[in-house]
């Protein structure tokens, strides 16, 4: 149960700061076990824009993410992502939309809580299929992604914790440079209902985009968040509800690119539900 909870939270926590896709940890889901995650957020610059000040840049994002355990050690997933960006003068830089798919296969696990996996996936732009509202200066690009993932979890009387990392390559189409991407996520669950998470995401372009340097394309995003599981109430007679318990979980987080602070700070809320 702990590893299932960790896998769901990793997918969600990464999705809060990963842009057009929710990236999951090294854990795979049990056969026939799935989760759906809905996240909504806003990214604004300067920081005070989130408190009502006039923004110089404003972006709203939304994503639906699903993953499912097909067979033991193999999990598949898909997501739909869209955002709308506005500049300080009120003109829109357009909206983007993309779909992504992946398959994750566990290649190692042991009794000490260590797990390893590989993941292959891709992203597909949808702007051309959604009409004029999704045309503008910005655009998403097709991607093919491959990652090697590893993680570990441990627990005791003090609660439970986990750490997960990934190293991957993303081929990016159009004029955008391909990238090396790295991720690190840690979490601590002092009680069964609550989980604190800290994620770091780094992207290193392998070439410079037109009109930019390689340094302009680098990003190092920090994303702290907090998740709360909505456990069912116990009846007054002390009996637990009958049937399987699949409580929803709510997560609230922020993300900030340490190398591109001018892009502002992001705030997102997400809810996920197992099925």
Short mmCIF file of C-alpha atoms in Angstrom, two decimals:
data_model
loop_
_atom_site.label_atom_id
_atom_site.label_comp_id
_atom_site.label_asym_id
_atom_site.label_seq_id
_atom_site.Cartn_x
_atom_site.Cartn_y
_atom_site.Cartn_z
CA UNK A 1 0.00 0.00 0.00
CA UNK A 2 2.83 2.41 0.79
CA UNK A 3 4.45 1.91 -2.62
CA UNK A 4 1.13 2.42 -4.41
CA UNK A 5 0.60 5.65 -2.50
CA UNK A 6 4.15 6.79 -3.29
CA UNK A 7 3.78 6.04 -7.00
CA UNK A 8 0.59 8.09 -7.20
CA UNK A 9 2.04 11.01 -5.30
CA UNK A 10 5.22 11.00 -7.37
CA UNK A 11 3.18 11.22 -10.54
CA UNK A 12 1.14 14.03 -9.11
CA UNK A 13 4.00 15.96 -7.55
CA UNK A 14 5.99 15.87 -10.75
CA UNK A 15 3.00 16.95 -12.71
CA UNK A 16 2.79 20.13 -10.67
CA UNK A 17 6.05 21.36 -12.09
CA UNK A 18 6.82 19.41 -15.22
CA UNK A 19 4.97 21.53 -17.75
CA UNK A 20 3.27 19.48 -20.42
CA UNK A 21 3.45 16.07 -18.78
CA UNK A 22 3.21 14.47 -15.40
CA UNK A 23 6.31 12.43 -14.78
CA UNK A 24 6.02 9.46 -12.44
CA UNK A 25 8.53 7.84 -10.14
CA UNK A 26 10.17 4.44 -10.52
CA UNK A 27 7.28 2.50 -9.01
CA UNK A 28 4.80 0.63 -11.18
CA UNK A 29 1.17 0.06 -10.28
CA UNK A 30 -0.38 -3.28 -9.43
CA UNK A 31 -2.21 -5.10 -12.21
CA UNK A 32 -5.69 -3.62 -12.68
CA UNK A 33 -4.94 -0.63 -10.42
CA UNK A 34 -5.26 2.89 -11.83
CA UNK A 35 -5.39 6.54 -10.87
CA UNK A 36 -6.75 9.70 -12.48
CA UNK A 37 -5.36 13.14 -11.57
CA UNK A 38 -6.79 16.56 -12.36
CA UNK A 39 -4.54 19.60 -11.79
CA UNK A 40 -5.15 23.32 -12.31
CA UNK A 41 -2.70 26.14 -11.77
CA UNK A 42 -1.46 29.63 -12.46
CA UNK A 43 2.04 30.95 -13.07
CA UNK A 44 2.59 34.69 -12.80
CA UNK A 45 5.37 37.25 -12.70
CA UNK A 46 6.17 39.10 -10.51
CA UNK A 47 5.44 37.01 -7.41
CA UNK A 48 3.02 39.61 -6.08
CA UNK A 49 0.70 38.97 -9.03
CA UNK A 50 -0.58 35.87 -7.23
CA UNK A 51 -1.76 38.20 -4.44
CA UNK A 52 -3.60 40.60 -6.75
CA UNK A 53 -0.89 42.89 -8.11
CA UNK A 54 -0.74 43.68 -11.84
CA UNK A 55 1.17 40.86 -13.59
CA UNK A 56 3.72 41.40 -16.34
CA UNK A 57 3.22 37.79 -17.42
CA UNK A 58 0.37 35.43 -16.63
CA UNK A 59 -0.25 31.81 -17.55
CA UNK A 60 -3.06 29.40 -16.63
CA UNK A 61 -2.50 25.65 -16.92
CA UNK A 62 -4.61 22.51 -16.68
CA UNK A 63 -3.92 18.81 -17.01
CA UNK A 64 -5.71 15.46 -16.84
CA UNK A 65 -3.39 12.51 -16.13
CA UNK A 66 -4.21 8.79 -16.02
CA UNK A 67 -2.03 5.77 -15.34
CA UNK A 68 -2.94 2.10 -15.14
CA UNK A 69 -1.22 -1.16 -14.23
CA UNK A 70 -1.65 -3.40 -17.27
CA UNK A 71 0.23 -6.40 -15.90
CA UNK A 72 2.63 -6.94 -13.04
CA UNK A 73 5.64 -4.60 -13.46
CA UNK A 74 4.18 -2.75 -16.48
CA UNK A 75 2.29 0.56 -16.17
CA UNK A 76 0.93 2.71 -18.99
CA UNK A 77 -0.17 6.34 -18.77
CA UNK A 78 -1.56 9.25 -20.73
CA UNK A 79 -2.20 12.95 -20.17
CA UNK A 80 -3.88 15.94 -21.80
CA UNK A 81 -2.34 19.35 -21.10
CA UNK A 82 -3.33 22.90 -22.07
CA UNK A 83 -2.27 26.41 -21.08
CA UNK A 84 -3.09 30.01 -21.97
CA UNK A 85 -0.56 32.83 -21.60
CA UNK A 86 -1.07 36.60 -21.43
CA UNK A 87 1.48 39.40 -21.55
CA UNK A 88 1.54 42.55 -19.42
CA UNK A 89 -0.25 44.65 -22.08
CA UNK A 90 -3.25 42.32 -22.15
CA UNK A 91 -2.51 40.69 -25.48
CA UNK A 92 -2.43 36.93 -25.60
CA UNK A 93 0.61 34.93 -26.62
CA UNK A 94 -1.77 32.10 -27.52
CA UNK A 95 -2.65 28.77 -26.02
CA UNK A 96 -0.91 25.42 -26.31
CA UNK A 97 -2.23 21.90 -25.95
CA UNK A 98 -0.58 18.50 -26.07
CA UNK A 99 -1.22 14.84 -25.35
CA UNK A 100 1.38 12.43 -24.01
CA UNK A 101 1.68 8.66 -23.62
CA UNK A 102 4.19 6.46 -21.82
CA UNK A 103 4.92 2.90 -20.77
CA UNK A 104 6.99 2.20 -17.64
CA UNK A 105 8.51 -1.20 -16.92
CA UNK A 106 10.02 -2.26 -13.61
CA UNK A 107 13.36 -3.98 -14.15
CA UNK A 108 14.53 -4.39 -10.54
CA UNK A 109 13.15 -4.63 -7.03
CA UNK A 110 14.32 -6.14 -3.74
CA UNK A 111 13.15 -6.71 -0.19
CA UNK A 112 15.03 -3.64 1.05
CA UNK A 113 12.66 -1.26 -0.77
CA UNK A 114 14.81 -0.46 -3.81
CA UNK A 115 13.26 -0.39 -7.27
CA UNK A 116 14.47 0.40 -10.79
CA UNK A 117 12.54 1.01 -14.00
CA UNK A 118 12.78 2.27 -17.56
CA UNK A 119 10.20 4.47 -19.26
CA UNK A 120 9.51 5.26 -22.92
CA UNK A 121 7.01 7.89 -23.99
CA UNK A 122 6.17 10.76 -26.26
CA UNK A 123 4.21 14.00 -26.56
CA UNK A 124 2.04 15.14 -29.46
CA UNK A 125 0.96 18.77 -30.13
CA UNK A 126 -2.79 19.34 -30.44
CA UNK A 127 -3.00 23.05 -31.35
CA UNK A 128 -3.73 22.42 -35.03
CA UNK A 129 -6.73 20.28 -34.10
CA UNK A 130 -8.32 22.77 -31.68
CA UNK A 131 -8.92 25.86 -33.85
CA UNK A 132 -7.87 29.49 -33.79
CA UNK A 133 -7.96 29.81 -30.01
CA UNK A 134 -4.82 27.66 -29.89
CA UNK A 135 -2.76 29.59 -32.43
CA UNK A 136 -0.20 32.24 -31.55
CA UNK A 137 3.45 32.97 -30.96
CA UNK A 138 3.96 29.94 -28.71
CA UNK A 139 3.68 26.30 -29.71
CA UNK A 140 4.29 22.87 -28.25
CA UNK A 141 6.59 20.44 -30.01
CA UNK A 142 6.53 16.67 -30.55
CA UNK A 143 8.80 14.73 -28.22
CA UNK A 144 10.15 11.21 -27.78
CA UNK A 145 11.42 10.49 -24.26
CA UNK A 146 13.42 7.72 -22.63
CA UNK A 147 14.33 7.61 -18.94
CA UNK A 148 16.04 5.37 -16.42
CA UNK A 149 14.45 5.59 -12.97
CA UNK A 150 15.31 4.43 -9.49
CA UNK A 151 13.79 4.77 -6.06
CA UNK A 152 13.73 3.53 -2.50
CA UNK A 153 11.33 3.72 0.43
CA UNK A 154 11.69 3.03 4.13
CA UNK A 155 9.50 3.28 7.20
CA UNK A 156 9.43 2.90 10.96
CA UNK A 157 7.71 4.14 14.11
CA UNK A 158 8.43 7.73 13.00
CA UNK A 159 6.47 7.34 9.74
CA UNK A 160 7.68 6.60 6.21
CA UNK A 161 9.81 8.27 3.56
CA UNK A 162 10.93 7.78 -0.01
CA UNK A 163 13.37 9.07 -2.61
CA UNK A 164 13.17 8.73 -6.38
CA UNK A 165 15.36 9.93 -9.23
CA UNK A 166 15.43 9.84 -13.02
CA UNK A 167 17.89 10.51 -15.84
CA UNK A 168 16.45 10.84 -19.31
CA UNK A 169 16.82 12.00 -22.88
CA UNK A 170 14.11 13.88 -24.79
CA UNK A 171 14.21 14.26 -28.55
CA UNK A 172 12.30 17.43 -29.37
CA UNK A 173 10.94 18.21 -32.83
CA UNK A 174 10.54 21.46 -34.77
CA UNK A 175 13.25 24.03 -33.98
CA UNK A 176 13.51 23.23 -30.27
CA UNK A 177 16.72 21.53 -29.01
CA UNK A 178 16.69 18.04 -27.57
CA UNK A 179 17.40 17.82 -23.84
CA UNK A 180 18.95 15.79 -21.05
CA UNK A 181 16.51 15.82 -18.13
CA UNK A 182 17.10 14.88 -14.51
CA UNK A 183 14.67 14.62 -11.61
CA UNK A 184 14.91 14.07 -7.86
CA UNK A 185 11.93 13.74 -5.53
CA UNK A 186 11.88 13.06 -1.80
CA UNK A 187 8.92 12.78 0.54
CA UNK A 188 8.09 12.22 4.18
CA UNK A 189 4.81 10.84 5.53
CA UNK A 190 4.63 11.30 9.32
CA UNK A 191 1.03 10.10 9.41
CA UNK A 192 -1.13 8.00 7.09
CA UNK A 193 -3.06 11.05 5.90
CA UNK A 194 -0.29 13.54 5.12
CA UNK A 195 2.76 13.71 2.87
CA UNK A 196 5.33 16.49 2.37
CA UNK A 197 7.19 16.43 -0.96
CA UNK A 198 10.18 18.25 -2.42
CA UNK A 199 11.07 17.86 -6.12
CA UNK A 200 13.93 19.19 -8.24
CA UNK A 201 13.89 19.15 -12.07
CA UNK A 202 16.84 20.03 -14.29
CA UNK A 203 16.88 20.33 -18.09
CA UNK A 204 20.04 20.77 -20.17
CA UNK A 205 19.54 21.53 -23.89
CA UNK A 206 21.96 19.77 -26.22
CA UNK A 207 22.04 22.75 -28.58
CA UNK A 208 20.88 26.36 -28.67
CA UNK A 209 17.42 27.33 -29.84
CA UNK A 210 17.29 29.87 -32.71
CA UNK A 211 18.27 33.30 -31.38
CA UNK A 212 19.28 31.96 -27.95
CA UNK A 213 22.28 30.45 -26.20
CA UNK A 214 22.33 27.03 -24.55
CA UNK A 215 22.32 28.75 -21.17
CA UNK A 216 18.98 30.38 -22.03
CA UNK A 217 17.41 26.95 -22.35
CA UNK A 218 18.60 25.55 -19.03
CA UNK A 219 16.13 25.23 -16.19
CA UNK A 220 16.34 24.15 -12.56
CA UNK A 221 12.91 24.01 -10.97
CA UNK A 222 12.24 23.50 -7.28
CA UNK A 223 8.76 22.31 -6.33
CA UNK A 224 7.69 21.83 -2.70
CA UNK A 225 4.17 20.57 -2.07
CA UNK A 226 1.89 19.05 0.54
CA UNK A 227 -0.62 16.24 0.01
CA UNK A 228 -3.57 15.32 2.22
CA UNK A 229 -5.52 12.11 1.87
CA UNK A 230 -9.27 12.45 2.49
CA UNK A 231 -9.77 9.39 4.65
CA UNK A 232 -13.39 8.26 5.31
CA UNK A 233 -14.93 8.96 8.68
CA UNK A 234 -15.20 6.07 11.12
CA UNK A 235 -18.75 5.39 12.31
CA UNK A 236 -19.65 6.07 15.93
CA UNK A 237 -19.74 2.34 16.59
CA UNK A 238 -16.08 2.19 15.55
CA UNK A 239 -16.66 0.06 12.45
CA UNK A 240 -14.78 0.86 9.28
CA UNK A 241 -16.73 1.38 6.02
CA UNK A 242 -17.29 -1.81 4.03
CA UNK A 243 -15.60 -2.45 0.69
CA UNK A 244 -12.28 -1.18 -0.67
CA UNK A 245 -11.11 2.23 0.51
CA UNK A 246 -10.01 4.48 -2.35
CA UNK A 247 -9.90 7.94 -0.78
CA UNK A 248 -9.16 11.01 -2.88
CA UNK A 249 -5.98 12.97 -2.23
CA UNK A 250 -5.56 16.73 -2.57
CA UNK A 251 -2.15 18.27 -3.22
CA UNK A 252 -1.15 21.93 -3.18
CA UNK A 253 2.27 23.05 -4.37
CA UNK A 254 4.39 25.81 -5.80
CA UNK A 255 7.19 25.72 -8.36
CA UNK A 256 9.95 28.16 -9.21
CA UNK A 257 12.68 28.03 -11.86
CA UNK A 258 15.91 29.04 -10.09
CA UNK A 259 17.63 29.82 -13.41
CA UNK A 260 14.75 31.72 -15.01
CA UNK A 261 13.22 33.72 -12.19
CA UNK A 262 11.63 36.15 -14.60
CA UNK A 263 9.07 33.51 -15.53
CA UNK A 264 7.51 33.97 -12.10
CA UNK A 265 6.23 31.50 -9.55
CA UNK A 266 3.63 28.81 -10.15
CA UNK A 267 0.84 27.73 -7.84
CA UNK A 268 -1.17 24.57 -8.51
CA UNK A 269 -3.77 22.38 -6.85
CA UNK A 270 -4.50 18.83 -7.86
CA UNK A 271 -6.82 16.02 -6.84
CA UNK A 272 -6.31 12.34 -7.64
CA UNK A 273 -8.55 9.35 -7.27
CA UNK A 274 -7.72 5.68 -7.57
CA UNK A 275 -9.92 3.34 -9.60
#
